[in-house]
CSV table of C-alpha atoms and ligand atoms in Angstrom, one decimal:
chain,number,residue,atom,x,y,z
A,1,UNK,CA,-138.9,-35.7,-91.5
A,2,UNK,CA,-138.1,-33.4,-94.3
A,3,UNK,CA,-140.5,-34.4,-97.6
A,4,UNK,CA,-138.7,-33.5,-101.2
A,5,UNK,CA,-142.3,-34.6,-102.9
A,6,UNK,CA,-145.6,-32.5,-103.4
A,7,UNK,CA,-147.9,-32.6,-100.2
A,8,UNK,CA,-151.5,-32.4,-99.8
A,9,UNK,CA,-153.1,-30.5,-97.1
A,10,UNK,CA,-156.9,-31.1,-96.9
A,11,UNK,CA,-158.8,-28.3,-94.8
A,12,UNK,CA,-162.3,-29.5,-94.1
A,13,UNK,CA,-164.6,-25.8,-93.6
A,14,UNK,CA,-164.3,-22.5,-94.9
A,15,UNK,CA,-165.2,-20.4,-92.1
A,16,UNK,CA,-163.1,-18.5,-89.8
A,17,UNK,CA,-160.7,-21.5,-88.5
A,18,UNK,CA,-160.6,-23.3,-92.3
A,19,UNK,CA,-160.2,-19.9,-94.0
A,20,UNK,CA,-157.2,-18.5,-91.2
A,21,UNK,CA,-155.6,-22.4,-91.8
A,22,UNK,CA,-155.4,-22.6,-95.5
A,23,UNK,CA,-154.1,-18.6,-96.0
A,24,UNK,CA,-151.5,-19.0,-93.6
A,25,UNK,CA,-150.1,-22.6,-95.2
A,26,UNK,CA,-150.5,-21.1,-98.5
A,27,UNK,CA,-148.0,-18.3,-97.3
A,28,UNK,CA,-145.9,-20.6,-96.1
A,29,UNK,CA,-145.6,-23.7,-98.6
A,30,UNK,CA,-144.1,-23.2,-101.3
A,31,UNK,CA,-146.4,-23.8,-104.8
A,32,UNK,CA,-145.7,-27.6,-105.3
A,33,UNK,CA,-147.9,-28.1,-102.2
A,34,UNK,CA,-151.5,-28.3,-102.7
A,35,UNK,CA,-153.5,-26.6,-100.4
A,36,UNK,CA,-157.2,-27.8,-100.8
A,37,UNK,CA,-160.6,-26.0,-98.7
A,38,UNK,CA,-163.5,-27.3,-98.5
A,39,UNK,CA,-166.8,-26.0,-97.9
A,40,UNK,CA,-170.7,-26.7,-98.3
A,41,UNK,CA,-171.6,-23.1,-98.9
A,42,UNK,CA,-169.8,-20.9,-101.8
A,43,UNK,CA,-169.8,-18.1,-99.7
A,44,UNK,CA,-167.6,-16.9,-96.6
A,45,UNK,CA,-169.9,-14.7,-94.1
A,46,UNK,CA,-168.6,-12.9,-91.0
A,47,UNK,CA,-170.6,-14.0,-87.9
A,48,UNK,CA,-169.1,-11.5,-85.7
A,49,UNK,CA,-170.8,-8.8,-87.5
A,50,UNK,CA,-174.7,-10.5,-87.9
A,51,UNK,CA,-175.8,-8.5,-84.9
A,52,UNK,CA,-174.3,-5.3,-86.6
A,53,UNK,CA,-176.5,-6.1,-89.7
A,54,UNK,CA,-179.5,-6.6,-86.9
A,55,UNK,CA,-178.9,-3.0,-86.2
A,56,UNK,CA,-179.0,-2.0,-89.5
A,57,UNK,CA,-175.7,-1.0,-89.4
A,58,UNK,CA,-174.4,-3.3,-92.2
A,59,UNK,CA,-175.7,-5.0,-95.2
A,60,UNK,CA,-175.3,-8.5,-95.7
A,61,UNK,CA,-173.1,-8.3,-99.1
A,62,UNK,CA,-170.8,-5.9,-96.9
A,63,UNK,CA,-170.1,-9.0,-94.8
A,64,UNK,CA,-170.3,-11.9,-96.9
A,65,UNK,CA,-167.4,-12.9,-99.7
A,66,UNK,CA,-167.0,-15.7,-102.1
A,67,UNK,CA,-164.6,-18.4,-101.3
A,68,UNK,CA,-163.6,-19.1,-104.4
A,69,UNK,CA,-161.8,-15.4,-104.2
A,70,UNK,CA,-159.0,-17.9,-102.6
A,71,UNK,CA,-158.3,-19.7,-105.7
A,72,UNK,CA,-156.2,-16.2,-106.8
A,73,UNK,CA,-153.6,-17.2,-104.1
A,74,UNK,CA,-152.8,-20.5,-105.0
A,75,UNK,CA,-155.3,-22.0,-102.6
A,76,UNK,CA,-158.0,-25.0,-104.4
A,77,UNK,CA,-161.7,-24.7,-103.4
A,78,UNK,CA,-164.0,-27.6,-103.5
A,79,UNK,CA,-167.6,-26.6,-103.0
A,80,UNK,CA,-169.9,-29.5,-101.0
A,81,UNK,CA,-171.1,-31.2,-98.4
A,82,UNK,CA,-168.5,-33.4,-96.3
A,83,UNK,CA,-170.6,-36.1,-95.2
A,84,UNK,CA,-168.2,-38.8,-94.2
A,85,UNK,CA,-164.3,-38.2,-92.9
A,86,UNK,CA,-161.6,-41.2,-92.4
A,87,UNK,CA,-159.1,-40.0,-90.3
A,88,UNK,CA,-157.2,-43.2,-90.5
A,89,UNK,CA,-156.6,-42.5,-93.9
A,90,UNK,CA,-157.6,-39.0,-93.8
A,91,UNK,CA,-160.1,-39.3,-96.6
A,92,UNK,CA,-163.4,-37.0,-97.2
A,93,UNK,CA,-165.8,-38.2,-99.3
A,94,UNK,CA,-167.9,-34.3,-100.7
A,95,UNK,CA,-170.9,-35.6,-102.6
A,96,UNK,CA,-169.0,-38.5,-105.3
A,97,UNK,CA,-165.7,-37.2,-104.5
A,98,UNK,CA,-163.3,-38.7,-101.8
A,99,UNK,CA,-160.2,-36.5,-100.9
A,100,UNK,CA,-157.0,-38.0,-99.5
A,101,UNK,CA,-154.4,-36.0,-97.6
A,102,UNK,CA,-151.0,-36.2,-96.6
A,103,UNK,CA,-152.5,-33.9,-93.9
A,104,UNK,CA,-156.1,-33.1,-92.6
A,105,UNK,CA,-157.1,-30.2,-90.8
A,106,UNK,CA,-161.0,-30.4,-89.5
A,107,UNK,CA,-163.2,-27.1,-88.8
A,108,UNK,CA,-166.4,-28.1,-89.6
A,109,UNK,CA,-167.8,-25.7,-86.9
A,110,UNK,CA,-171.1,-26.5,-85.1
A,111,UNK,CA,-174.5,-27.0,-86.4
A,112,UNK,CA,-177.3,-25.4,-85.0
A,113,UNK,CA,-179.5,-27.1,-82.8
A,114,UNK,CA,-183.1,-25.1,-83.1
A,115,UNK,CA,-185.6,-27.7,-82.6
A,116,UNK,CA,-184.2,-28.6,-79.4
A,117,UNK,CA,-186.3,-26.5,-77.8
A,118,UNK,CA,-190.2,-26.7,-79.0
A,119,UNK,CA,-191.6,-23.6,-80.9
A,120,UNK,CA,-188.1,-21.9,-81.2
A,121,UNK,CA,-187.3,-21.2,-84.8
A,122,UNK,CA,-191.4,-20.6,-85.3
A,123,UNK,CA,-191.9,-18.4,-82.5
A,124,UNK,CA,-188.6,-16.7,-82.1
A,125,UNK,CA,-185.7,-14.7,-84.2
A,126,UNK,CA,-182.3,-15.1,-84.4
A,127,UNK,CA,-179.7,-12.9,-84.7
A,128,UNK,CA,-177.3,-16.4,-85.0
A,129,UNK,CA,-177.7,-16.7,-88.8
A,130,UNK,CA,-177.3,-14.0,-91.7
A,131,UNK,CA,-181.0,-14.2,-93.0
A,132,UNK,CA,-182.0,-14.4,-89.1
A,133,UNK,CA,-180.2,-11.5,-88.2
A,134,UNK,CA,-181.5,-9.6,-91.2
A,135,UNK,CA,-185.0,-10.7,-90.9
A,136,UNK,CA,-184.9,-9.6,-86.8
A,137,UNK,CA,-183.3,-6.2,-87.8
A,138,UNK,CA,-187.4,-5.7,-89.9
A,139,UNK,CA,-188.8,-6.8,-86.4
A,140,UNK,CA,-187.1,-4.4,-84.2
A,141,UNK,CA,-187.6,-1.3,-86.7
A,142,UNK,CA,-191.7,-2.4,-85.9
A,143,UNK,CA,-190.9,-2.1,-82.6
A,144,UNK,CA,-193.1,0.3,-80.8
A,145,UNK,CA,-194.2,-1.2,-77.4
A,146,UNK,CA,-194.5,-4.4,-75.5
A,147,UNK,CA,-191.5,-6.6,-74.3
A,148,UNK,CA,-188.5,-8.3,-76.0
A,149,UNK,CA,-186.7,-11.3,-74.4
A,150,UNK,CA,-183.3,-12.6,-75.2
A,151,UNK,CA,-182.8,-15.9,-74.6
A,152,UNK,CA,-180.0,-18.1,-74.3
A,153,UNK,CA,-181.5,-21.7,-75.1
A,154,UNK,CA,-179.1,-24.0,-74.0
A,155,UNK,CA,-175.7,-23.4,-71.6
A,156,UNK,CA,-173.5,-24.1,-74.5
A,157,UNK,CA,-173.5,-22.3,-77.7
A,158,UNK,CA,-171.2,-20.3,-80.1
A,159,UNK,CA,-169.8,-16.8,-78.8
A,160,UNK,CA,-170.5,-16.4,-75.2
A,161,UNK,CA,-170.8,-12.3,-75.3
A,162,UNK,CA,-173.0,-12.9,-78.2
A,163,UNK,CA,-176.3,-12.9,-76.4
A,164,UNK,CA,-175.3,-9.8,-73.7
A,165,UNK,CA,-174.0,-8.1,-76.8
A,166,UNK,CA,-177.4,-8.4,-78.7
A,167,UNK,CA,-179.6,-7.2,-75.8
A,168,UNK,CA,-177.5,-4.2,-74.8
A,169,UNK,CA,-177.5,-3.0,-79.2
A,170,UNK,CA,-181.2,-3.9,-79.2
A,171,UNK,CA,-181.8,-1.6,-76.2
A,172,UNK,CA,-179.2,1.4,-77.6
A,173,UNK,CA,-181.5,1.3,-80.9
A,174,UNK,CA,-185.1,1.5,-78.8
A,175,UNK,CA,-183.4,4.5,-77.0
A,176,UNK,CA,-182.4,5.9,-80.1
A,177,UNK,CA,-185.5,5.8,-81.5
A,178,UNK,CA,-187.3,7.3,-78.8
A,179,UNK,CA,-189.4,4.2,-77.6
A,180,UNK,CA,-187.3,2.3,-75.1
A,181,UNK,CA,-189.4,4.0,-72.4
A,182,UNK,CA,-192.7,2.2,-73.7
A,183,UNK,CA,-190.5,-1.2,-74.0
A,184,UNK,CA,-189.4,-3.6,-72.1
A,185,UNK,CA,-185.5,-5.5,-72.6
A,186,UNK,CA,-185.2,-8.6,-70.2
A,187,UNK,CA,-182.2,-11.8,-70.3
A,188,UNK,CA,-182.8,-15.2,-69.7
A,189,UNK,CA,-179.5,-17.5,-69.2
A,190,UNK,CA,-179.5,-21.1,-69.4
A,191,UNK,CA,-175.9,-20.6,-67.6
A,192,UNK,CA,-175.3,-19.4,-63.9
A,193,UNK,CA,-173.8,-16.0,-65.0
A,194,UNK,CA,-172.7,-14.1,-68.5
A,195,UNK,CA,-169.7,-15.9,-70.0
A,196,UNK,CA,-169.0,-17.9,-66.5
A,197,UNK,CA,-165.9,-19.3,-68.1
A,198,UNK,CA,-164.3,-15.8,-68.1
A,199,UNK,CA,-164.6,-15.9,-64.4
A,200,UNK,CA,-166.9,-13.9,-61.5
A,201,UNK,CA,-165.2,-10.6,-62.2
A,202,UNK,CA,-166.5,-10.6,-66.0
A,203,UNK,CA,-169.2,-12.3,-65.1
A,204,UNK,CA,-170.2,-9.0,-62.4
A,205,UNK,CA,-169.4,-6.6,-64.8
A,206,UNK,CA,-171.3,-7.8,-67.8
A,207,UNK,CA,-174.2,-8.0,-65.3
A,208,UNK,CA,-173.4,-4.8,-64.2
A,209,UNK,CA,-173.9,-3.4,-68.1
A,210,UNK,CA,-177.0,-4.7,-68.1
A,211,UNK,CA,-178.5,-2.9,-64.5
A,212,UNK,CA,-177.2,0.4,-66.0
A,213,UNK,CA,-179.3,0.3,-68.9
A,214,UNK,CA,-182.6,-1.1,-67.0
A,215,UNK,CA,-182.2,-4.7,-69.0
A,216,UNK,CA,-183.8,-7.6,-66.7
A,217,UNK,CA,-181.5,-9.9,-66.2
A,218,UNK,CA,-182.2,-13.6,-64.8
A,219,UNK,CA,-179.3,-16.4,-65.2
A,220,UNK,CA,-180.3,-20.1,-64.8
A,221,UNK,CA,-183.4,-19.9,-66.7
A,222,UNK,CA,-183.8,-22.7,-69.3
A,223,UNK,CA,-186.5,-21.9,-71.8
A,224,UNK,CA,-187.9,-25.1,-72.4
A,225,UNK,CA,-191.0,-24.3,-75.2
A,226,UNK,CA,-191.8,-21.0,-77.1
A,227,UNK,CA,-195.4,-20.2,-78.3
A,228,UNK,CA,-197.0,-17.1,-79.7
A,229,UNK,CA,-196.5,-14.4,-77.2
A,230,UNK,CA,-195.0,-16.1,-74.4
A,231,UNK,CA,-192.2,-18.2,-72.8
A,232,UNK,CA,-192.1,-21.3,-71.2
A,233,UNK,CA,-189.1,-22.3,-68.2
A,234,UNK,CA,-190.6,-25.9,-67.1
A,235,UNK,CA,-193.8,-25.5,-64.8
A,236,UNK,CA,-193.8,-21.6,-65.2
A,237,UNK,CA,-194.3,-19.1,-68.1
A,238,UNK,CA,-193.3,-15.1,-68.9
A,239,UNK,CA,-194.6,-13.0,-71.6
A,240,UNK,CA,-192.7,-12.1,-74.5
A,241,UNK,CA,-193.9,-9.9,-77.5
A,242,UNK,CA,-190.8,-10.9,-79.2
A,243,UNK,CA,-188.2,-13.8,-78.6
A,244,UNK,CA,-184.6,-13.2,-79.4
A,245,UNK,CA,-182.4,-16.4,-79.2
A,246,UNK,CA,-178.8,-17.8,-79.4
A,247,UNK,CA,-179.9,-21.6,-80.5
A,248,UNK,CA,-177.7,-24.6,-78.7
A,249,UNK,CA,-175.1,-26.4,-80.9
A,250,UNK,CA,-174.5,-29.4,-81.7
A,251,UNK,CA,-171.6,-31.5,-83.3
A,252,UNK,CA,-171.9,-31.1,-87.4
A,253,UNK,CA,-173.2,-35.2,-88.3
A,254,UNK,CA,-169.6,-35.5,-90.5
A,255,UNK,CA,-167.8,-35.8,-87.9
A,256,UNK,CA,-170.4,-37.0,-85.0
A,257,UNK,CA,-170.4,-40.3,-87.4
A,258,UNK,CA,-166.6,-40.3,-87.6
A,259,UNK,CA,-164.2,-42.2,-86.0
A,260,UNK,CA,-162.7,-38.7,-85.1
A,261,UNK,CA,-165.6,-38.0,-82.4
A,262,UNK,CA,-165.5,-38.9,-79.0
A,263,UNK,CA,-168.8,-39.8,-77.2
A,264,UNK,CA,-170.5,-36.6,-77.0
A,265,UNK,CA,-170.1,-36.1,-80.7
A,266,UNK,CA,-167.1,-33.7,-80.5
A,267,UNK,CA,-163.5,-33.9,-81.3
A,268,UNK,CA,-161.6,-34.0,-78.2
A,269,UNK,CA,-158.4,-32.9,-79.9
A,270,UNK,CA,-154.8,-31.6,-77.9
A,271,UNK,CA,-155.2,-28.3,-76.6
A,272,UNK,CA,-151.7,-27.5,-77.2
A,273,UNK,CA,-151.4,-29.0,-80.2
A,274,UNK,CA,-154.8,-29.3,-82.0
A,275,UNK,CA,-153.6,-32.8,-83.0
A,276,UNK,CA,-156.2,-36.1,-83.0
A,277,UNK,CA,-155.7,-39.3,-82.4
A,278,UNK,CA,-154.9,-40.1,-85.6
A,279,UNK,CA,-151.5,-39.4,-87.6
A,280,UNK,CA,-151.7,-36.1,-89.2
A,281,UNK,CA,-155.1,-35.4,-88.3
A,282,UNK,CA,-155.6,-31.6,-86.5
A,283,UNK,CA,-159.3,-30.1,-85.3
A,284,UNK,CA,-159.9,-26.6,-84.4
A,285,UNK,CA,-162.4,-24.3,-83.5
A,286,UNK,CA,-166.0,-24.8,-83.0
A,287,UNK,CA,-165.7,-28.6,-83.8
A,288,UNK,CA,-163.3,-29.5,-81.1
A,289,UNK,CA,-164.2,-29.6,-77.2
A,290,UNK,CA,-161.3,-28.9,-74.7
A,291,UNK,CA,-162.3,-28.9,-71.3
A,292,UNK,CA,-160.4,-26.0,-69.2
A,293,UNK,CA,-159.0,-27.0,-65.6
A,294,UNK,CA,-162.4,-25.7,-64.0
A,295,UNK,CA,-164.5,-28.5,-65.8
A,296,UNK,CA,-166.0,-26.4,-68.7
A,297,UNK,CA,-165.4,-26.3,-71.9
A,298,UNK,CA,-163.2,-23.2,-73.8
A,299,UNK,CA,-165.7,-20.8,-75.3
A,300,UNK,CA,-166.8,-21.6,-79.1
A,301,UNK,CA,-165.3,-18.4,-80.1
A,302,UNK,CA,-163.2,-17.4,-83.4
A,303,UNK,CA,-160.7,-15.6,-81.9
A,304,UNK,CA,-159.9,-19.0,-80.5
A,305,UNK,CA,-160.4,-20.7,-84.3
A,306,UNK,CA,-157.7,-18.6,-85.4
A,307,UNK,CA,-155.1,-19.0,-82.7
A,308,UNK,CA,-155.5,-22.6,-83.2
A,309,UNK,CA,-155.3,-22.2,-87.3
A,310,UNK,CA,-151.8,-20.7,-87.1
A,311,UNK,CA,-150.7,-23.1,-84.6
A,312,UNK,CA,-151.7,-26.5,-86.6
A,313,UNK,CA,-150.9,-24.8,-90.1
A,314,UNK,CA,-147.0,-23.5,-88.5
A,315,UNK,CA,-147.0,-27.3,-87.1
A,316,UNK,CA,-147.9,-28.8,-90.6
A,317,UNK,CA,-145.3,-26.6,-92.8
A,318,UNK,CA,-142.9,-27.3,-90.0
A,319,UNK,CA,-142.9,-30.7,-90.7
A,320,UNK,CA,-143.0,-30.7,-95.0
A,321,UNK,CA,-139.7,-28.5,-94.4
A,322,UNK,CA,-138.4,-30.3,-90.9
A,323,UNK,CA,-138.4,-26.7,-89.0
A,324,UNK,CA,-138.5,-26.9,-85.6
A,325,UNK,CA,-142.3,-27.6,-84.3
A,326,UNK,CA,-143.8,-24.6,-83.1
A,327,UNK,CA,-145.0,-23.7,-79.9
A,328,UNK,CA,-148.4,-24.8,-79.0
A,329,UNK,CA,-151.7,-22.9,-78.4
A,330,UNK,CA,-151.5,-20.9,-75.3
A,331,UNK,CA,-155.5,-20.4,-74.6
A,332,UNK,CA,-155.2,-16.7,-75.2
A,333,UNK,CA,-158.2,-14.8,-76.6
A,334,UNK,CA,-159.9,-11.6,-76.2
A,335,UNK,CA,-163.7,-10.4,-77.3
A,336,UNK,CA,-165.8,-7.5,-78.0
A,337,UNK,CA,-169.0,-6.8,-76.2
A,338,UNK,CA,-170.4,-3.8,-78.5
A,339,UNK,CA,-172.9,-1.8,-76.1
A,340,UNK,CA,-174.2,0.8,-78.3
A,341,UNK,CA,-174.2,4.3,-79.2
A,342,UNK,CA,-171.0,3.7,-80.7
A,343,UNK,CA,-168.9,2.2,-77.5
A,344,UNK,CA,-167.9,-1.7,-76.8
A,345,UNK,CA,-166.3,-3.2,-73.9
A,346,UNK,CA,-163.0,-5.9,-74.4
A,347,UNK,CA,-162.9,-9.0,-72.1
A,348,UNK,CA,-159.5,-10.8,-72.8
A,349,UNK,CA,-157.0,-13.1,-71.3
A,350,UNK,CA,-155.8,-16.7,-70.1
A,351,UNK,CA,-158.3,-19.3,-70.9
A,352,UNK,CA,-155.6,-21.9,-70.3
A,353,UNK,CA,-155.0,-20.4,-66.4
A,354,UNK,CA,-154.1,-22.2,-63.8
A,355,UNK,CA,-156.0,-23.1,-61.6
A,356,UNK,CA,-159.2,-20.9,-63.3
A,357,UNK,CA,-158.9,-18.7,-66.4
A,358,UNK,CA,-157.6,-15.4,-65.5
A,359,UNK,CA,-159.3,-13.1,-67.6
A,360,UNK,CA,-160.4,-8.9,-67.4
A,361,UNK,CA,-163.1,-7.2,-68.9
A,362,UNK,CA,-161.9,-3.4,-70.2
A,363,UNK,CA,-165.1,-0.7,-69.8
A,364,UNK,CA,-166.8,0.2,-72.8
A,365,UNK,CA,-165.0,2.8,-74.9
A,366,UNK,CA,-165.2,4.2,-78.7
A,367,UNK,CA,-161.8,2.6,-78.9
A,368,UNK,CA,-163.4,-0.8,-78.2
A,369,UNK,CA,-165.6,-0.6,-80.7
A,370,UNK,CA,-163.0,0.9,-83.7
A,371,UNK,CA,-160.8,-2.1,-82.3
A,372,UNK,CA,-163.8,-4.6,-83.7
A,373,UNK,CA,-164.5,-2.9,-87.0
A,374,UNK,CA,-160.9,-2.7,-87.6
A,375,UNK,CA,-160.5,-6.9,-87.4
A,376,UNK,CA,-163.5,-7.0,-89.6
A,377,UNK,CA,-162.4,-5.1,-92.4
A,378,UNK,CA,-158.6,-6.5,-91.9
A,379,UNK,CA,-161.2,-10.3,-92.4
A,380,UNK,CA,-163.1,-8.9,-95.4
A,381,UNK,CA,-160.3,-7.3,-97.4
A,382,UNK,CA,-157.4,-9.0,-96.2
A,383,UNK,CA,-158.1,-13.0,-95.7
A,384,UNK,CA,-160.6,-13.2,-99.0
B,401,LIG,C1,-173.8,-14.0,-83.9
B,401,LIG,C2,-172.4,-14.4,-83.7
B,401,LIG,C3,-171.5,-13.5,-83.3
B,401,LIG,C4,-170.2,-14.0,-83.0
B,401,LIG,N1,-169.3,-13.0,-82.6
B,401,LIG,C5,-168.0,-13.5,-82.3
B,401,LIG,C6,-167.0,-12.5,-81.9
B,401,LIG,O1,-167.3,-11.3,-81.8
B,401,LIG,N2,-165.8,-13.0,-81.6
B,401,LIG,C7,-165.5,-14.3,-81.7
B,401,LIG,O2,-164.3,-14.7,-81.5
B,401,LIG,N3,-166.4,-15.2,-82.2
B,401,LIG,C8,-167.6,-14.8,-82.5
B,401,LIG,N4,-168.6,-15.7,-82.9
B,401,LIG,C9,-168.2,-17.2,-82.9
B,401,LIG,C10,-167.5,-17.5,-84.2
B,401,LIG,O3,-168.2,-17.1,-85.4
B,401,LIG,C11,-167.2,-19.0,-84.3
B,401,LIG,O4,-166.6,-19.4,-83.1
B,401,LIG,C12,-166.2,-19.2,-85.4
B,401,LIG,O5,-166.8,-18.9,-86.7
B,401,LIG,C13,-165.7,-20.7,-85.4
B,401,LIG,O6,-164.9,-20.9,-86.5
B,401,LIG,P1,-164.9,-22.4,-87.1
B,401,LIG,O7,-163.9,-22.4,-88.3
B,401,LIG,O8,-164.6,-23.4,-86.0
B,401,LIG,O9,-166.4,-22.6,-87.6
B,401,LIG,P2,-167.2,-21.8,-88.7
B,401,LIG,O10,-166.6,-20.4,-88.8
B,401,LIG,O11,-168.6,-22.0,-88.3
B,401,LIG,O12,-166.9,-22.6,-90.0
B,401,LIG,C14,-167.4,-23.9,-90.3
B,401,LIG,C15,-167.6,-24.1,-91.8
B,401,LIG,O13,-167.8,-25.4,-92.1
B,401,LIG,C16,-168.8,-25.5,-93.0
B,401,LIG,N5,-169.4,-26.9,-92.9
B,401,LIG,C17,-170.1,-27.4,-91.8
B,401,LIG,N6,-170.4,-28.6,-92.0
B,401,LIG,C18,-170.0,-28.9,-93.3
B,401,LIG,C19,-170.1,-30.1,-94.1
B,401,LIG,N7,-170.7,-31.2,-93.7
B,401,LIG,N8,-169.6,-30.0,-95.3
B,401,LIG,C20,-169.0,-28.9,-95.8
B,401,LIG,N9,-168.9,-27.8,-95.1
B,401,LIG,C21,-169.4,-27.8,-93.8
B,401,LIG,C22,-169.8,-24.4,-92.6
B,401,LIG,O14,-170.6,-24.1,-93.7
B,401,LIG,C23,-168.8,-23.3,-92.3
B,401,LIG,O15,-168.4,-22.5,-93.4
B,401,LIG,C24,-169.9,-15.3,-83.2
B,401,LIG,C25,-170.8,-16.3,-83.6
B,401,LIG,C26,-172.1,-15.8,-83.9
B,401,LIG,C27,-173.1,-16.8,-84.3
C-alpha cells in the first residue's frame, strides 16, 4: 500500500542496530516522514573498540559520540528510558511520554547479567563496558607477576570472539612489556569450544592461536563464584590474581515484560524478515533470538545488528512508497579477532547454512587489523 500522508517510524535503542536503522530510513524517506530514536543514554559508544581502550590504545572520547549529533540529518532523538512497549499498538511509554508509530523498530540490545554469578563484578574486571574496560586497562599496566584468567561466565553472551580476542591483546601487551615470562594468561569457557557456532574448523584454529602464544585454554568450565584471589567451577577452585570476564546477558526488562517476548524473555522475531508477531513491529540485533538449524542461537554480534537494520529499514520505506519488498537477511557476517602486535585474524561466512553454518577463519594479518579500524572510523565519522 502506497501512503500519501506523513509516517512515523519509532526506533527503540541507539546503539549499533537503532543507529544503522534510523540513518538508512532517513536517507531514504523523504522529510515529511518522521524518523524518531530513542535511547536511555545521550551518548553513542563503540563496543567493538572497548578492548582497544583496554590496551591503551584508544581513549574513551575517541570512541564515544553524542546521539543528538543525528538531529543535523533530519533524524529526532528522544533521550530516556523505555520501560514499557505495546506492540499492538506500537506505543512506548520513555519516562511520561508514550510514543505511537506507524512503524516500530526494537533494538534495545541485551542487559548485562553480572550478579549471576556471585562475587563477579566485586572480584573481577570487565573489558564488556566503557568504564570497565578503562578501569582494567590501570590493572594490566600494574601487572608484573602472578596469573590472569579470562573467563567467559555464561555460554551465551554478546560477541563470541570477544573473550579470545581479550586474552590473546592482554598477552601481546605482557610481552611487550617484558613481563609475560613471570605471568601467567589462562581461558575458561562456559561453551564446548571458541565461537562453537562458527563450526569445528574456527573453533580449532582459534584454539590453535591460543597454544601458540602459551595461553591455557580449558572450554566447558562454568565459573560459578569469584572471591579475592581465586575461582570457583562447582566443587573445585583455581587461583587467579586477576579475573577478566565477559558477563551473561539477559533480555533488557522493556521488552522481557512485553507482549513482544516469547518465554525466555527474547523476541523471537523472522530471521528473514526481522518482522514480529505484530503488524509493523521489526526486532533486531541483540534483543532478538533466532535459533540456527544446529539448535543454537546466531551470535549476539553487530555486524549481524546492521545487516538486519538495512533489511527492516529497506522493508519499512518499501512499503510508505509501495517498492517492491526487499530481499530478506541472508545470515551473513564476518568478525575480527585482533591478536596483537598489530595483526587480527577474520572469521566470516554463512550463519544461515544449511545444514550447519559454513563459516572460515582468515590467519591473522596487518590487513586484518587495518580492515577493523577502518569500520570504526567509517562508525565514528560517518553514522554520527
Ligand atoms: C567488548 C565488546 C566487543 C564487541 N566486539 C564486536 C565486534 O568486533 N564485532 C561485532 O559484530 N560485534 C561486537 N560486539 C557486539 C556488539 O557490540 C553488539 O552485538 C551490538 O552492539 C548489538 O547492537 P544492538 O543495536 O542490538 O544493541 P546495542 O548496540 O547494545 O544497543 C542497544 C541500545 O539500547 C539502549 N537501551 C537498552 N535498554 C533501554 C531502555 N529500556 N530504554 C532506552 N534505551 C535502552 C542501550 O543503552 C543501547 O544504546 C562487541 C560487544 C562487546 C561488549
Amino acid at each position: 500500500m502506497v501512503s500519501t500522508g506523513s509516517q512515523t517510524v519509532l526506533v527503540a535503542g541507539g546503539g549499533i542496530g537503532g543507529i544503522a536503522t534510523a540513518n538508512r530510513l532517513r536517507r531514504r524517506l523523504d522529510r515529511r516522514h518522521r524518523v524518531v530514536l530513542i535511547n536511555r543514554d545521550p551518548d553513542f559508544t563503540f563496543a567493538a573498540s572497548y578492548l582497544w581502550v583496554m590496551t591503551g590504545a584508544r581513549r574513551p572520547a575517541q570512541i564515544t559520540r553524542p546521539l543528538r549529533r543525528l538531529e543535523r540529518r533530519g533524524i529526532e532523538v528522544v533521550i530516556g528510558d523505555v520501560t514499557d512497549i505495546d506492540p499492538a499498538t506500537r506505543t512506548v511509554t520513555v519516562g511520561d511520554q508514550r510514543l505511537t508509530g506507524d512503524h516500530l523498530v526494537v533494538s534495545l540490545g541485551a542487559d548485562w547479567a553480572t550478579d549471576r554469578i556471585p562475587g563477579l563484578a566485586e572480584h573481577g574486571q570487565t573489558f564488556a563496558t566503557l568504564g570497565g574496560a578503562e578501569r582494567l586497562a590501570g590493572e594490566l599496566r600494574r601487572v608484573e607477576t602472578g596469573r590472569i584468567v579470562v573467563v567467559t561466565a555464561a555460554p551465551l553472551y554478546k560477541c563470541p570472539a570477544a573473550p579470545y580476542e581479550a586474552a590473546l591483546l592482554i598477552e601481546a601487551g605482557l610481552r611487550a612489556r617484558g613481563v609475560r615470562s613471570s605471568v601467567e594468561v589462562a581461558v575458561r569457557s562456559a561453551e564446548p569450544a571458541p565461537m562453537p557456532v562458527a563450526g569445528a574448523d574456527v573453533s580449532a584454529a582459534v584454539t590453535m592461536l591460543l597454544a601458540q602464544r602459551n595461553i591455557d585454554y580449558q572450554p566447558g568450565r562454568q565459573i560459578t563464584a569469584v572471591e579475592p584471589g581465586s575461582l570457583q567451577f562447582g566443587d573445585t577452585n583455581e587461583r587467579a590474581d586477576l579475573v577478566v570476564y565477559m558477563p551473561p546477558i539477559v533480555a533488557p526488562p522493556a521488552i522481557a515484560n512485553s507482549a513482544l517476548a516469547a518465554d525466555d524473555g527474547w523476541i523471537h522475531a523472522d530471521r528473514s524478515t526481522l518482522a514480529t508477531a505484530f503488524p509493523g513491529v521489526y526486532a533486531i540485533g541483540d534483543n532478538t533470538h533466532i535459533v540456527l538449524g544446529i539448535g543454537k542461537p546466531l551470535p549476539r554480534a553487530g555486524v549481524f545488528a546492521h545487516g538486519q537494520a538495512h533489511v527492516v529499514a529497506d522493508t519499512i520505506s518499501a512499503s510508505i512508497s509501495g517498492a517492491p519488498t526487499p530481499t530478506g537477511f541472508d545470515g551473513h557476517g564476518g568478525c575480527f579477532i585482533e591478536t596483537g602486535d598489530g595483526r587480527a585474524a577474520y572469521g566470516a561466512g554463512n550463519f544461515y547454512g544449511d545444514p550447519a553454518p559454513t563459516v572460515a577463519l582468515h590467519d591473522p594479518g596487518r590487513r586484518w587489523h587495518w580492515g577493523k579500524v577502518a569500520f570504526e572510523q567509517q562508525v565514528m565519522r560517518r553514522w554520527l
